[in-house]
Structure formats: C-alpha cells, structure tokens
PDB file of C-alpha atoms in Angstrom:
ATOM      1  CA  UNK A   1      55.639 211.156 100.710  1.00 52.00           C
ATOM      2  CA  UNK A   2      57.239 214.947 101.292  1.00 54.00           C
ATOM      3  CA  UNK A   3      60.856 213.766 101.022  1.00 50.00           C
ATOM      4  CA  UNK A   4      59.884 211.964  97.641  1.00 57.00           C
ATOM      5  CA  UNK A   5      57.979 215.268  96.288  1.00 50.00           C
ATOM      6  CA  UNK A   6      61.295 217.638  97.091  1.00 53.00           C
ATOM      7  CA  UNK A   7      62.996 214.570  95.285  1.00 52.00           C
ATOM      8  CA  UNK A   8      60.908 214.639  92.367  1.00 51.00           C
ATOM      9  CA  UNK A   9      60.955 218.890  91.972  1.00 50.00           C
ATOM     10  CA  UNK A  10      64.626 218.940  92.782  1.00 52.00           C
ATOM     11  CA  UNK A  11      65.040 216.470  90.243  1.00 54.00           C
ATOM     12  CA  UNK A  12      62.884 218.609  87.791  1.00 49.00           C
ATOM     13  CA  UNK A  13      64.800 221.554  88.574  1.00 49.00           C
ATOM     14  CA  UNK A  14      68.166 219.722  88.079  1.00 52.00           C
ATOM     15  CA  UNK A  15      66.799 218.730  84.761  1.00 52.00           C
ATOM     16  CA  UNK A  16      65.480 222.001  83.624  1.00 51.00           C
ATOM     17  CA  UNK A  17      68.648 223.498  84.714  1.00 48.00           C
ATOM     18  CA  UNK A  18      70.623 221.420  82.666  1.00 51.00           C
ATOM     19  CA  UNK A  19      68.126 221.067  79.637  1.00 52.00           C
ATOM     20  CA  UNK A  20      68.527 225.040  79.562  1.00 48.00           C
ATOM     21  CA  UNK A  21      72.419 224.653  79.591  1.00 50.00           C
ATOM     22  CA  UNK A  22      72.524 222.241  76.882  1.00 47.00           C
ATOM     23  CA  UNK A  23      70.329 224.349  74.746  1.00 46.00           C
ATOM     24  CA  UNK A  24      72.156 227.540  75.194  1.00 42.00           C
ATOM     25  CA  UNK A  25      75.275 225.454  74.593  1.00 42.00           C
ATOM     26  CA  UNK A  26      73.881 223.862  71.469  1.00 42.00           C
ATOM     27  CA  UNK A  27      72.789 227.133  70.209  1.00 43.00           C
ATOM     28  CA  UNK A  28      76.026 228.729  70.731  1.00 44.00           C
ATOM     29  CA  UNK A  29      78.232 226.085  69.547  1.00 44.00           C
ATOM     30  CA  UNK A  30      76.523 225.629  66.417  1.00 45.00           C
ATOM     31  CA  UNK A  31      78.703 225.027  62.988  1.00 46.00           C
ATOM     32  CA  UNK A  32      80.192 228.563  61.617  1.00 51.00           C
ATOM     33  CA  UNK A  33      78.843 229.547  58.852  1.00 48.00           C
ATOM     34  CA  UNK A  34      81.129 231.444  56.335  1.00 48.00           C
ATOM     35  CA  UNK A  35      81.773 235.296  55.661  1.00 47.00           C
ATOM     36  CA  UNK A  36      82.579 235.898  51.937  1.00 42.00           C
ATOM     37  CA  UNK A  37      82.889 239.761  50.673  1.00 48.00           C
ATOM     38  CA  UNK A  38      81.686 240.229  47.568  1.00 49.00           C
ATOM     39  CA  UNK A  39      83.726 243.144  45.832  1.00 59.00           C
ATOM     40  CA  UNK A  40      83.525 244.757  42.567  1.00 58.00           C
ATOM     41  CA  UNK A  41      80.864 244.858  39.955  1.00 58.00           C
ATOM     42  CA  UNK A  42      79.122 241.779  38.561  1.00 63.00           C
ATOM     43  CA  UNK A  43      81.147 240.892  35.645  1.00 64.00           C
ATOM     44  CA  UNK A  44      78.468 238.205  34.853  1.00 69.00           C
ATOM     45  CA  UNK A  45      76.228 241.094  33.098  1.00 82.00           C
ATOM     46  CA  UNK A  46      77.617 242.386  30.336  1.00 88.00           C
ATOM     47  CA  UNK A  47      75.718 245.641  30.799  1.00 86.00           C
ATOM     48  CA  UNK A  48      77.678 246.205  33.929  1.00 89.00           C
ATOM     49  CA  UNK A  49      80.930 245.096  32.333  1.00 91.00           C
ATOM     50  CA  UNK A  50      79.920 247.751  29.502  1.00 89.00           C
ATOM     51  CA  UNK A  51      79.130 250.521  32.099  1.00 90.00           C
ATOM     52  CA  UNK A  52      82.096 250.007  34.647  1.00 91.00           C
ATOM     53  CA  UNK A  53      85.012 249.379  31.794  1.00 93.00           C
ATOM     54  CA  UNK A  54      87.065 252.249  30.440  1.00 94.00           C
ATOM     55  CA  UNK A  55      87.133 250.325  27.215  1.00 96.00           C
ATOM     56  CA  UNK A  56      85.646 247.387  25.239  1.00 96.00           C
ATOM     57  CA  UNK A  57      86.916 245.970  21.988  1.00 97.00           C
ATOM     58  CA  UNK A  58      87.284 242.731  19.952  1.00 97.00           C
ATOM     59  CA  UNK A  59      91.053 242.026  19.456  1.00 97.00           C
ATOM     60  CA  UNK A  60      93.033 239.048  18.286  1.00 98.00           C
ATOM     61  CA  UNK A  61      95.935 237.782  20.273  1.00 97.00           C
ATOM     62  CA  UNK A  62      99.408 238.184  18.405  1.00 97.00           C
ATOM     63  CA  UNK A  63     101.322 236.961  21.316  1.00 95.00           C
ATOM     64  CA  UNK A  64     101.866 236.320  25.014  1.00 93.00           C
ATOM     65  CA  UNK A  65     104.894 238.555  25.714  1.00 92.00           C
ATOM     66  CA  UNK A  66     105.626 238.647  29.475  1.00 91.00           C
ATOM     67  CA  UNK A  67     104.594 236.570  32.619  1.00 90.00           C
ATOM     68  CA  UNK A  68     105.514 237.812  36.172  1.00 89.00           C
ATOM     69  CA  UNK A  69     104.629 236.809  39.635  1.00 89.00           C
ATOM     70  CA  UNK A  70     104.750 239.850  42.185  1.00 89.00           C
ATOM     71  CA  UNK A  71     103.641 239.804  45.907  1.00 90.00           C
ATOM     72  CA  UNK A  72     101.648 236.339  45.576  1.00 88.00           C
ATOM     73  CA  UNK A  73     100.102 237.353  42.530  1.00 90.00           C
ATOM     74  CA  UNK A  74     100.797 236.455  38.663  1.00 91.00           C
ATOM     75  CA  UNK A  75     100.137 238.420  35.735  1.00 92.00           C
ATOM     76  CA  UNK A  76     100.267 237.851  31.857  1.00 93.00           C
ATOM     77  CA  UNK A  77     100.914 240.498  29.361  1.00 93.00           C
ATOM     78  CA  UNK A  78      99.765 239.787  25.913  1.00 94.00           C
ATOM     79  CA  UNK A  79     100.021 241.710  22.701  1.00 95.00           C
ATOM     80  CA  UNK A  80      96.790 241.969  20.808  1.00 96.00           C
ATOM     81  CA  UNK A  81      95.614 243.469  17.345  1.00 97.00           C
ATOM     82  CA  UNK A  82      92.202 245.545  17.536  1.00 97.00           C
ATOM     83  CA  UNK A  83      89.905 244.246  15.336  1.00 97.00           C
ATOM     84  CA  UNK A  84      87.051 246.582  16.482  1.00 97.00           C
ATOM     85  CA  UNK A  85      87.270 249.233  19.492  1.00 96.00           C
ATOM     86  CA  UNK A  86      83.114 249.011  20.711  1.00 96.00           C
ATOM     87  CA  UNK A  87      83.852 251.572  23.801  1.00 96.00           C
ATOM     88  CA  UNK A  88      86.659 253.759  23.949  1.00 95.00           C
ATOM     89  CA  UNK A  89      89.936 254.155  21.836  1.00 93.00           C
ATOM     90  CA  UNK A  90      92.175 251.438  21.183  1.00 95.00           C
ATOM     91  CA  UNK A  91      95.420 251.653  18.965  1.00 95.00           C
ATOM     92  CA  UNK A  92      95.970 249.444  16.230  1.00 96.00           C
ATOM     93  CA  UNK A  93      98.510 247.014  18.431  1.00 95.00           C
ATOM     94  CA  UNK A  94      98.716 247.131  22.190  1.00 95.00           C
ATOM     95  CA  UNK A  95      99.795 245.365  25.111  1.00 95.00           C
ATOM     96  CA  UNK A  96      97.297 244.465  27.834  1.00 95.00           C
ATOM     97  CA  UNK A  97      97.716 242.316  31.227  1.00 94.00           C
ATOM     98  CA  UNK A  98      95.477 240.079  33.363  1.00 94.00           C
ATOM     99  CA  UNK A  99      95.680 238.367  36.300  1.00 92.00           C
ATOM    100  CA  UNK A 100      96.409 234.671  36.153  1.00 92.00           C
ATOM    101  CA  UNK A 101      96.887 232.044  38.850  1.00 88.00           C
ATOM    102  CA  UNK A 102     100.737 231.897  39.893  1.00 80.00           C
ATOM    103  CA  UNK A 103     103.034 228.966  38.649  1.00 73.00           C
ATOM    104  CA  UNK A 104     101.911 229.439  34.776  1.00 70.00           C
ATOM    105  CA  UNK A 105     104.004 228.184  31.775  1.00 70.00           C
ATOM    106  CA  UNK A 106     103.374 229.082  27.955  1.00 67.00           C
ATOM    107  CA  UNK A 107     100.289 227.663  27.132  1.00 68.00           C
ATOM    108  CA  UNK A 108      99.144 226.676  30.653  1.00 77.00           C
ATOM    109  CA  UNK A 109      98.046 229.609  32.338  1.00 83.00           C
ATOM    110  CA  UNK A 110      94.728 229.596  33.868  1.00 85.00           C
ATOM    111  CA  UNK A 111      92.309 232.329  35.745  1.00 83.00           C
ATOM    112  CA  UNK A 112      89.674 232.008  38.309  1.00 79.00           C
ATOM    113  CA  UNK A 113      86.929 232.495  36.258  1.00 78.00           C
ATOM    114  CA  UNK A 114      87.476 231.394  32.863  1.00 78.00           C
ATOM    115  CA  UNK A 115      83.941 231.850  31.679  1.00 73.00           C
ATOM    116  CA  UNK A 116      83.916 235.908  32.223  1.00 78.00           C
ATOM    117  CA  UNK A 117      87.947 235.770  32.189  1.00 88.00           C
ATOM    118  CA  UNK A 118      89.558 233.713  30.085  1.00 92.00           C
ATOM    119  CA  UNK A 119      93.246 233.377  29.218  1.00 93.00           C
ATOM    120  CA  UNK A 120      94.033 235.431  25.997  1.00 94.00           C
ATOM    121  CA  UNK A 121      95.731 232.702  23.766  1.00 92.00           C
ATOM    122  CA  UNK A 122      97.470 233.319  20.775  1.00 94.00           C
ATOM    123  CA  UNK A 123      95.428 232.918  17.513  1.00 95.00           C
ATOM    124  CA  UNK A 124      92.225 233.608  19.223  1.00 96.00           C
ATOM    125  CA  UNK A 125      89.755 236.288  19.225  1.00 97.00           C
ATOM    126  CA  UNK A 126      88.506 237.891  22.194  1.00 96.00           C
ATOM    127  CA  UNK A 127      85.898 240.775  23.550  1.00 96.00           C
ATOM    128  CA  UNK A 128      88.042 242.274  26.111  1.00 96.00           C
ATOM    129  CA  UNK A 129      87.096 245.005  28.835  1.00 96.00           C
ATOM    130  CA  UNK A 130      89.902 247.314  30.328  1.00 95.00           C
ATOM    131  CA  UNK A 131      89.789 248.790  33.122  1.00 92.00           C
ATOM    132  CA  UNK A 132      92.462 250.858  33.715  1.00 93.00           C
ATOM    133  CA  UNK A 133      95.827 251.949  31.782  1.00 93.00           C
ATOM    134  CA  UNK A 134      96.553 252.882  28.356  1.00 91.00           C
ATOM    135  CA  UNK A 135      94.728 251.388  25.433  1.00 93.00           C
ATOM    136  CA  UNK A 136      96.462 253.821  22.580  1.00 88.00           C
ATOM    137  CA  UNK A 137      99.373 251.125  21.839  1.00 81.00           C
ATOM    138  CA  UNK A 138     101.941 253.658  22.924  1.00 69.00           C
ATOM    139  CA  UNK A 139     104.796 251.831  24.998  1.00 64.00           C
ATOM    140  CA  UNK A 140     105.733 252.808  28.194  1.00 58.00           C
ATOM    141  CA  UNK A 141     106.828 251.717  31.456  1.00 56.00           C
ATOM    142  CA  UNK A 142     106.374 248.389  32.267  1.00 57.00           C
ATOM    143  CA  UNK A 143     102.829 248.238  34.226  1.00 57.00           C
ATOM    144  CA  UNK A 144     101.272 251.215  32.153  1.00 72.00           C
ATOM    145  CA  UNK A 145      99.781 248.804  29.593  1.00 82.00           C
ATOM    146  CA  UNK A 146      96.152 248.205  29.667  1.00 94.00           C
ATOM    147  CA  UNK A 147      94.644 246.161  32.226  1.00 94.00           C
ATOM    148  CA  UNK A 148      92.048 243.354  31.232  1.00 94.00           C
ATOM    149  CA  UNK A 149      89.675 242.748  33.479  1.00 92.00           C
ATOM    150  CA  UNK A 150      87.338 240.856  31.537  1.00 94.00           C
ATOM    151  CA  UNK A 151      87.973 238.834  28.845  1.00 95.00           C
ATOM    152  CA  UNK A 152      85.891 236.432  26.955  1.00 94.00           C
ATOM    153  CA  UNK A 153      85.851 234.300  23.469  1.00 95.00           C
ATOM    154  CA  UNK A 154      84.516 236.328  20.408  1.00 95.00           C
ATOM    155  CA  UNK A 155      82.283 233.581  19.545  1.00 93.00           C
ATOM    156  CA  UNK A 156      79.619 235.809  18.074  1.00 92.00           C
ATOM    157  CA  UNK A 157      82.167 236.806  15.142  1.00 93.00           C
ATOM    158  CA  UNK A 158      82.941 240.283  14.537  1.00 95.00           C
ATOM    159  CA  UNK A 159      79.305 241.253  13.647  1.00 96.00           C
ATOM    160  CA  UNK A 160      77.427 239.706  16.324  1.00 96.00           C
ATOM    161  CA  UNK A 161      79.938 240.785  18.977  1.00 95.00           C
ATOM    162  CA  UNK A 162      79.429 244.415  17.798  1.00 96.00           C
ATOM    163  CA  UNK A 163      75.376 244.130  17.662  1.00 96.00           C
ATOM    164  CA  UNK A 164      75.462 242.483  21.213  1.00 94.00           C
ATOM    165  CA  UNK A 165      77.892 245.179  22.890  1.00 94.00           C
ATOM    166  CA  UNK A 166      76.387 247.876  21.094  1.00 95.00           C
ATOM    167  CA  UNK A 167      73.530 246.906  23.198  1.00 94.00           C
ATOM    168  CA  UNK A 168      74.981 246.402  26.591  1.00 93.00           C
ATOM    169  CA  UNK A 169      76.869 249.538  25.940  1.00 92.00           C
ATOM    170  CA  UNK A 170      73.690 251.667  25.416  1.00 93.00           C
ATOM    171  CA  UNK A 171      71.541 249.949  28.221  1.00 89.00           C
ATOM    172  CA  UNK A 172      72.508 251.286  31.898  1.00 84.00           C
ATOM    173  CA  UNK A 173      72.453 248.569  34.274  1.00 83.00           C
ATOM    174  CA  UNK A 174      68.932 248.491  36.385  1.00 76.00           C
ATOM    175  CA  UNK A 175      70.816 248.341  39.479  1.00 63.00           C
ATOM    176  CA  UNK A 176      73.811 250.590  40.664  1.00 53.00           C
ATOM    177  CA  UNK A 177      77.084 249.095  38.951  1.00 44.00           C
ATOM    178  CA  UNK A 178      78.803 249.452  42.236  1.00 48.00           C
ATOM    179  CA  UNK A 179      82.278 248.484  43.220  1.00 48.00           C
ATOM    180  CA  UNK A 180      81.948 248.589  47.019  1.00 51.00           C
ATOM    181  CA  UNK A 181      82.212 245.600  49.054  1.00 52.00           C
ATOM    182  CA  UNK A 182      79.758 243.916  50.996  1.00 48.00           C
ATOM    183  CA  UNK A 183      79.754 240.798  53.279  1.00 47.00           C
ATOM    184  CA  UNK A 184      77.600 237.904  52.597  1.00 48.00           C
ATOM    185  CA  UNK A 185      77.122 235.501  55.378  1.00 50.00           C
ATOM    186  CA  UNK A 186      76.442 231.727  53.985  1.00 48.00           C
ATOM    187  CA  UNK A 187      75.324 229.439  56.635  1.00 53.00           C
ATOM    188  CA  UNK A 188      77.034 226.151  57.262  1.00 52.00           C
ATOM    189  CA  UNK A 189      75.910 222.801  55.585  1.00 47.00           C
TER     190      UNK A 189
END
C-alpha cells in the first residue's frame, strides 16, 4: 500500500511538472503578432491634412512629365494648373511630385492609398496638399518641385471644395497633428 501511495504521489508530481512545463512552453511559443509603426499624421482627416500641409489647392492636371525610380522608390512628376489656392501660394502652373508604386507606365501608375493619395491623371481635377518644395511654379532643379503628399479627386466642384477646405483649414485638429512614430502591436489571429 505504501508503495502504491509513493507511485501515485510520484506520478502526480511528474504529471504536474510536465503540465507546468507544457503550459510554460505553450505560453512562450504563442503565435507571434505583428508590430507596425504608424508614422506621420492621419491623412484620413481633412483637418489634419490642412493643419500639417504647407499649401492646399484645387488643381487641374495638364500632363505627367516625368517618372523615375530611385533607391527602391518611384516618383511621378506632374504639371498642374492651379484653379484655386486654398492655403498658401500657388503659381498659375507648377510641377508637383508624388510617390507611386515601382514599375509604372504612362496611364498605369498606382499608389498605396488611392482614396487619400490618388495618382494625378491628365484632364482631371484634384485637391492636393503640399508638404514641402516650391509651389510658386518657378522651374528649378529636379527634386525642388512641390511634394504632393495628399491628392483626392475634386468631386465637390470648385465651390464645394472651397467651402469644405475652408472649414478644415479654420478648424484645428482636436488631437495633436503629430508626425511622430508609434508602434502598434497587433495580436495574431
């Protein structure tokens, strides 16, 4: 009887140690989630776009003038005619550059977020927001043109876009329009 109690207790201890080890292993080897870095302002909010942009305008695209790939990135430079400057100064005609996906061909360019960063196509009207560069229309060295970091079709017409963007410009964002990066952990599954 004593031997069976020792065997029974020993078996329970072994099972408990094995169970604890399996639980630790299961917890330690969970499916890893992913970590994403969110950098830059929320371009899904027009008040943030207006606050963080050097200049905003309604433009009509004249022509795509240059496509280039450099260091794993691709850029499209487009000549636009300013229909109305909504924030900042714009020349009557200027070149703007935007990032596009590599491997583009005329009429076949794409961006990562076509809803808030549409590819500027000749003959179409857009609201663009410029982050940096010259918006005067003066020609300079390649790379000195305006950097359009936001482009959306001007579906509201000139008067509708003017009204909408004047409100966005006049309304500072409730939360800070920060460009800092923060890591977001996304659990697996």
